[in-house]
Amino acid sequence: MIYRQLECFLAVARTGNLSRAAEEMYLTQPTLTARLKALEEEVGDQLFVRTSRGMRLTEAGRVFLPYAERVVSSFEEGKRRLEELRGASGGRLVVGASPGVGTYALPGLLERFVGAYPKVSVSVRTGHSEDILEMVLREEVHLGLTREMRHPEVESLPLYEDELVLVVAPEHRFTRKGSAELAEIGEEQLILFDNDSSYYEQTQALFTNAGIRELRTLEVDNIEAAKRMVEHRLGIAFLPRSAIVRAVSAGNLVLIRVEDGPAMTRSIVALRRRDAPASGPVRAFLELAYSMSERREERTKLSPALAAEFENLQLIDLFT
């Protein structure tokens, strides 16, 4: 109500006339007069004096005028900012991402998001999956992009499937055949990365389930280091497909099919609190991510050989 009283005060101060101000505010003159009187009672001073030429500000009115203008201006600016937030024409998007997603998938997503919504400010935080879940729960980020995780306060929105694939240097013996059995792979030096990640667990479980206990390993703490080790012929590695498509396309790495091993995939999802309203930037980001994922579903219509090639092209285009 005080905001409406301030609007009436400013209208009368601007026009110097009760009837014109009432017409401008779409009010009857008695309603306008009542609001001015209520405001004067609130501030404890007379703000106008009636003259033969209309309404004139008192000294108290002149002192009060800039403060009233700032209040109304701040309120209108706040409304504009909220409208921008609802429509993704402004506001802020804070994203948490696990290392693999943040390095390989997120840049491509953000390139398209920032191009479509240039006025949205974006912040990115990284951490392992458990860290990302905690960020979402504490509302430090709007969305957490990581492997699928379950929590009663969080919903998990599927984005895309990533796969662990075997890569070797171009000169490696496996490249002649293009495939290898787990027993052969177990004889090689294996490059492992980030022992806190689920990728590390998946790779270890692959050999444990196959009854292969003794492995020669070289461990590093990130995917990029593992790629470089393979390129320098220090071993072979199971790496996320999204991380190696450019290196494979450039001929720096070669994909090798594992003849007797199961496919190792994991779902990449967007985590968000169930009780948090989705702002315009959050909705826009999710819609963009979904549209990119839908394009990749077209691979199911292709033969296995063409589908693999299509997958590589899609990943290069969308996620790197």
PDB file of N, CA and C in Angstrom, residues 18-63:
ATOM      1  N   LEU A  18      -4.231  17.607  -8.988  1.00  0.00           N
ATOM      2  CA  LEU A  18      -4.868  16.392  -8.482  1.00  0.00           C
ATOM      3  C   LEU A  18      -5.645  15.654  -9.561  1.00  0.00           C
ATOM      4  N   SER A  19      -6.414  16.364 -10.357  1.00  0.00           N
ATOM      5  CA  SER A  19      -7.255  15.686 -11.352  1.00  0.00           C
ATOM      6  C   SER A  19      -6.408  15.018 -12.434  1.00  0.00           C
ATOM      7  N   ARG A  20      -5.346  15.699 -12.900  1.00  0.00           N
ATOM      8  CA  ARG A  20      -4.484  15.087 -13.922  1.00  0.00           C
ATOM      9  C   ARG A  20      -3.742  13.878 -13.354  1.00  0.00           C
ATOM     10  N   ALA A  21      -3.285  13.991 -12.116  1.00  0.00           N
ATOM     11  CA  ALA A  21      -2.589  12.876 -11.487  1.00  0.00           C
ATOM     12  C   ALA A  21      -3.540  11.687 -11.298  1.00  0.00           C
ATOM     13  N   ALA A  22      -4.788  11.951 -10.902  1.00  0.00           N
ATOM     14  CA  ALA A  22      -5.772  10.880 -10.724  1.00  0.00           C
ATOM     15  C   ALA A  22      -6.054  10.180 -12.050  1.00  0.00           C
ATOM     16  N   GLU A  23      -6.173  10.979 -13.119  1.00  0.00           N
ATOM     17  CA  GLU A  23      -6.396  10.399 -14.447  1.00  0.00           C
ATOM     18  C   GLU A  23      -5.204   9.541 -14.865  1.00  0.00           C
ATOM     19  N   GLU A  24      -4.001  10.011 -14.607  1.00  0.00           N
ATOM     20  CA  GLU A  24      -2.790   9.265 -14.953  1.00  0.00           C
ATOM     21  C   GLU A  24      -2.706   7.956 -14.194  1.00  0.00           C
ATOM     22  N   MET A  25      -3.172   7.965 -12.929  1.00  0.00           N
ATOM     23  CA  MET A  25      -3.101   6.760 -12.081  1.00  0.00           C
ATOM     24  C   MET A  25      -4.334   5.871 -12.222  1.00  0.00           C
ATOM     25  N   TYR A  26      -5.307   6.280 -13.065  1.00  0.00           N
ATOM     26  CA  TYR A  26      -6.567   5.541 -13.240  1.00  0.00           C
ATOM     27  C   TYR A  26      -7.303   5.408 -11.897  1.00  0.00           C
ATOM     28  N   LEU A  27      -7.325   6.513 -11.147  1.00  0.00           N
ATOM     29  CA  LEU A  27      -8.010   6.550  -9.854  1.00  0.00           C
ATOM     30  C   LEU A  27      -9.025   7.682  -9.840  1.00  0.00           C
ATOM     31  N   THR A  28      -9.991   7.594  -8.926  1.00  0.00           N
ATOM     32  CA  THR A  28     -10.858   8.738  -8.693  1.00  0.00           C
ATOM     33  C   THR A  28     -10.092   9.748  -7.847  1.00  0.00           C
ATOM     34  N   GLN A  29     -10.486  11.012  -7.951  1.00  0.00           N
ATOM     35  CA  GLN A  29      -9.764  12.039  -7.197  1.00  0.00           C
ATOM     36  C   GLN A  29      -9.872  11.819  -5.692  1.00  0.00           C
ATOM     37  N   PRO A  30     -11.030  11.396  -5.139  1.00  0.00           N
ATOM     38  CA  PRO A  30     -11.099  11.133  -3.690  1.00  0.00           C
ATOM     39  C   PRO A  30     -10.152  10.007  -3.247  1.00  0.00           C
ATOM     40  N   THR A  31     -10.013   8.972  -4.085  1.00  0.00           N
ATOM     41  CA  THR A  31      -9.091   7.883  -3.736  1.00  0.00           C
ATOM     42  C   THR A  31      -7.657   8.383  -3.704  1.00  0.00           C
ATOM     43  N   LEU A  32      -7.290   9.192  -4.702  1.00  0.00           N
ATOM     44  CA  LEU A  32      -5.948   9.759  -4.742  1.00  0.00           C
ATOM     45  C   LEU A  32      -5.694  10.637  -3.518  1.00  0.00           C
ATOM     46  N   THR A  33      -6.667  11.470  -3.184  1.00  0.00           N
ATOM     47  CA  THR A  33      -6.516  12.362  -2.026  1.00  0.00           C
ATOM     48  C   THR A  33      -6.358  11.555  -0.743  1.00  0.00           C
ATOM     49  N   ALA A  34      -7.122  10.479  -0.617  1.00  0.00           N
ATOM     50  CA  ALA A  34      -7.037   9.634   0.578  1.00  0.00           C
ATOM     51  C   ALA A  34      -5.660   8.990   0.694  1.00  0.00           C
ATOM     52  N   ARG A  35      -5.076   8.595  -0.410  1.00  0.00           N
ATOM     53  CA  ARG A  35      -3.746   7.980  -0.370  1.00  0.00           C
ATOM     54  C   ARG A  35      -2.682   9.005   0.015  1.00  0.00           C
ATOM     55  N   LEU A  36      -2.799  10.207  -0.500  1.00  0.00           N
ATOM     56  CA  LEU A  36      -1.844  11.251  -0.124  1.00  0.00           C
ATOM     57  C   LEU A  36      -1.937  11.555   1.374  1.00  0.00           C
ATOM     58  N   LYS A  37      -3.165  11.634   1.889  1.00  0.00           N
ATOM     59  CA  LYS A  37      -3.344  11.902   3.304  1.00  0.00           C
ATOM     60  C   LYS A  37      -2.756  10.782   4.157  1.00  0.00           C
ATOM     61  N   ALA A  38      -2.950   9.523   3.719  1.00  0.00           N
ATOM     62  CA  ALA A  38      -2.398   8.387   4.459  1.00  0.00           C
ATOM     63  C   ALA A  38      -0.873   8.423   4.458  1.00  0.00           C
ATOM     64  N   LEU A  39      -0.283   8.843   3.343  1.00  0.00           N
ATOM     65  CA  LEU A  39       1.179   8.935   3.272  1.00  0.00           C
ATOM     66  C   LEU A  39       1.696  10.035   4.205  1.00  0.00           C
ATOM     67  N   GLU A  40       0.988  11.176   4.225  1.00  0.00           N
ATOM     68  CA  GLU A  40       1.407  12.264   5.107  1.00  0.00           C
ATOM     69  C   GLU A  40       1.327  11.827   6.574  1.00  0.00           C
ATOM     70  N   GLU A  41       0.319  11.037   6.893  1.00  0.00           N
ATOM     71  CA  GLU A  41       0.215  10.526   8.265  1.00  0.00           C
ATOM     72  C   GLU A  41       1.365   9.566   8.568  1.00  0.00           C
ATOM     73  N   GLU A  42       1.761   8.789   7.553  1.00  0.00           N
ATOM     74  CA  GLU A  42       2.849   7.822   7.741  1.00  0.00           C
ATOM     75  C   GLU A  42       4.186   8.523   7.982  1.00  0.00           C
ATOM     76  N   VAL A  43       4.465   9.579   7.206  1.00  0.00           N
ATOM     77  CA  VAL A  43       5.756  10.272   7.343  1.00  0.00           C
ATOM     78  C   VAL A  43       5.713  11.359   8.416  1.00  0.00           C
ATOM     79  N   GLY A  44       4.518  11.708   8.850  1.00  0.00           N
ATOM     80  CA  GLY A  44       4.398  12.694   9.927  1.00  0.00           C
ATOM     81  C   GLY A  44       4.610  14.118   9.505  1.00  0.00           C
ATOM     82  N   ASP A  45       4.338  14.434   8.235  1.00  0.00           N
ATOM     83  CA  ASP A  45       4.528  15.803   7.747  1.00  0.00           C
ATOM     84  C   ASP A  45       3.587  16.070   6.579  1.00  0.00           C
ATOM     85  N   GLN A  46       3.273  17.357   6.384  1.00  0.00           N
ATOM     86  CA  GLN A  46       2.476  17.757   5.225  1.00  0.00           C
ATOM     87  C   GLN A  46       3.388  17.844   4.015  1.00  0.00           C
ATOM     88  N   LEU A  47       2.990  17.207   2.938  1.00  0.00           N
ATOM     89  CA  LEU A  47       3.845  17.117   1.751  1.00  0.00           C
ATOM     90  C   LEU A  47       3.427  18.092   0.649  1.00  0.00           C
ATOM     91  N   PHE A  48       2.161  18.502   0.640  1.00  0.00           N
ATOM     92  CA  PHE A  48       1.666  19.412  -0.389  1.00  0.00           C
ATOM     93  C   PHE A  48       0.885  20.554   0.267  1.00  0.00           C
ATOM     94  N   VAL A  49       0.844  21.648  -0.437  1.00  0.00           N
ATOM     95  CA  VAL A  49      -0.054  22.736  -0.087  1.00  0.00           C
ATOM     96  C   VAL A  49      -0.861  23.076  -1.334  1.00  0.00           C
ATOM     97  N   ARG A  50      -2.181  23.248  -1.154  1.00  0.00           N
ATOM     98  CA  ARG A  50      -3.064  23.554  -2.293  1.00  0.00           C
ATOM     99  C   ARG A  50      -3.012  25.059  -2.567  1.00  0.00           C
ATOM    100  N   THR A  51      -2.787  25.409  -3.831  1.00  0.00           N
ATOM    101  CA  THR A  51      -2.751  26.816  -4.237  1.00  0.00           C
ATOM    102  C   THR A  51      -3.750  27.032  -5.369  1.00  0.00           C
ATOM    103  N   SER A  52      -3.896  28.288  -5.781  1.00  0.00           N
ATOM    104  CA  SER A  52      -4.820  28.589  -6.888  1.00  0.00           C
ATOM    105  C   SER A  52      -4.331  27.972  -8.191  1.00  0.00           C
ATOM    106  N   ARG A  53      -3.030  27.677  -8.270  1.00  0.00           N
ATOM    107  CA  ARG A  53      -2.468  27.089  -9.484  1.00  0.00           C
ATOM    108  C   ARG A  53      -2.365  25.569  -9.404  1.00  0.00           C
ATOM    109  N   GLY A  54      -2.777  24.986  -8.293  1.00  0.00           N
ATOM    110  CA  GLY A  54      -2.714  23.539  -8.160  1.00  0.00           C
ATOM    111  C   GLY A  54      -2.014  23.120  -6.878  1.00  0.00           C
ATOM    112  N   MET A  55      -1.325  21.995  -6.936  1.00  0.00           N
ATOM    113  CA  MET A  55      -0.669  21.421  -5.767  1.00  0.00           C
ATOM    114  C   MET A  55       0.827  21.739  -5.821  1.00  0.00           C
ATOM    115  N   ARG A  56       1.350  22.265  -4.697  1.00  0.00           N
ATOM    116  CA  ARG A  56       2.768  22.624  -4.627  1.00  0.00           C
ATOM    117  C   ARG A  56       3.411  21.879  -3.470  1.00  0.00           C
ATOM    118  N   LEU A  57       4.612  21.372  -3.703  1.00  0.00           N
ATOM    119  CA  LEU A  57       5.333  20.666  -2.649  1.00  0.00           C
ATOM    120  C   LEU A  57       5.709  21.613  -1.521  1.00  0.00           C
ATOM    121  N   THR A  58       5.541  21.151  -0.306  1.00  0.00           N
ATOM    122  CA  THR A  58       6.058  21.870   0.844  1.00  0.00           C
ATOM    123  C   THR A  58       7.562  21.615   0.940  1.00  0.00           C
ATOM    124  N   GLU A  59       8.214  22.269   1.906  1.00  0.00           N
ATOM    125  CA  GLU A  59       9.642  22.005   2.102  1.00  0.00           C
ATOM    126  C   GLU A  59       9.862  20.539   2.456  1.00  0.00           C
ATOM    127  N   ALA A  60       8.982  19.991   3.294  1.00  0.00           N
ATOM    128  CA  ALA A  60       9.087  18.573   3.647  1.00  0.00           C
ATOM    129  C   ALA A  60       8.891  17.698   2.409  1.00  0.00           C
ATOM    130  N   GLY A  61       7.963  18.098   1.529  1.00  0.00           N
ATOM    131  CA  GLY A  61       7.726  17.345   0.309  1.00  0.00           C
ATOM    132  C   GLY A  61       8.938  17.338  -0.603  1.00  0.00           C
ATOM    133  N   ARG A  62       9.611  18.504  -0.686  1.00  0.00           N
ATOM    134  CA  ARG A  62      10.799  18.578  -1.538  1.00  0.00           C
ATOM    135  C   ARG A  62      11.934  17.716  -0.985  1.00  0.00           C
ATOM    136  N   VAL A  63      12.071  17.671   0.332  1.00  0.00           N
ATOM    137  CA  VAL A  63      13.107  16.820   0.948  1.00  0.00           C
ATOM    138  C   VAL A  63      12.784  15.345   0.724  1.00  0.00           C
TER     139      VAL A  63
END
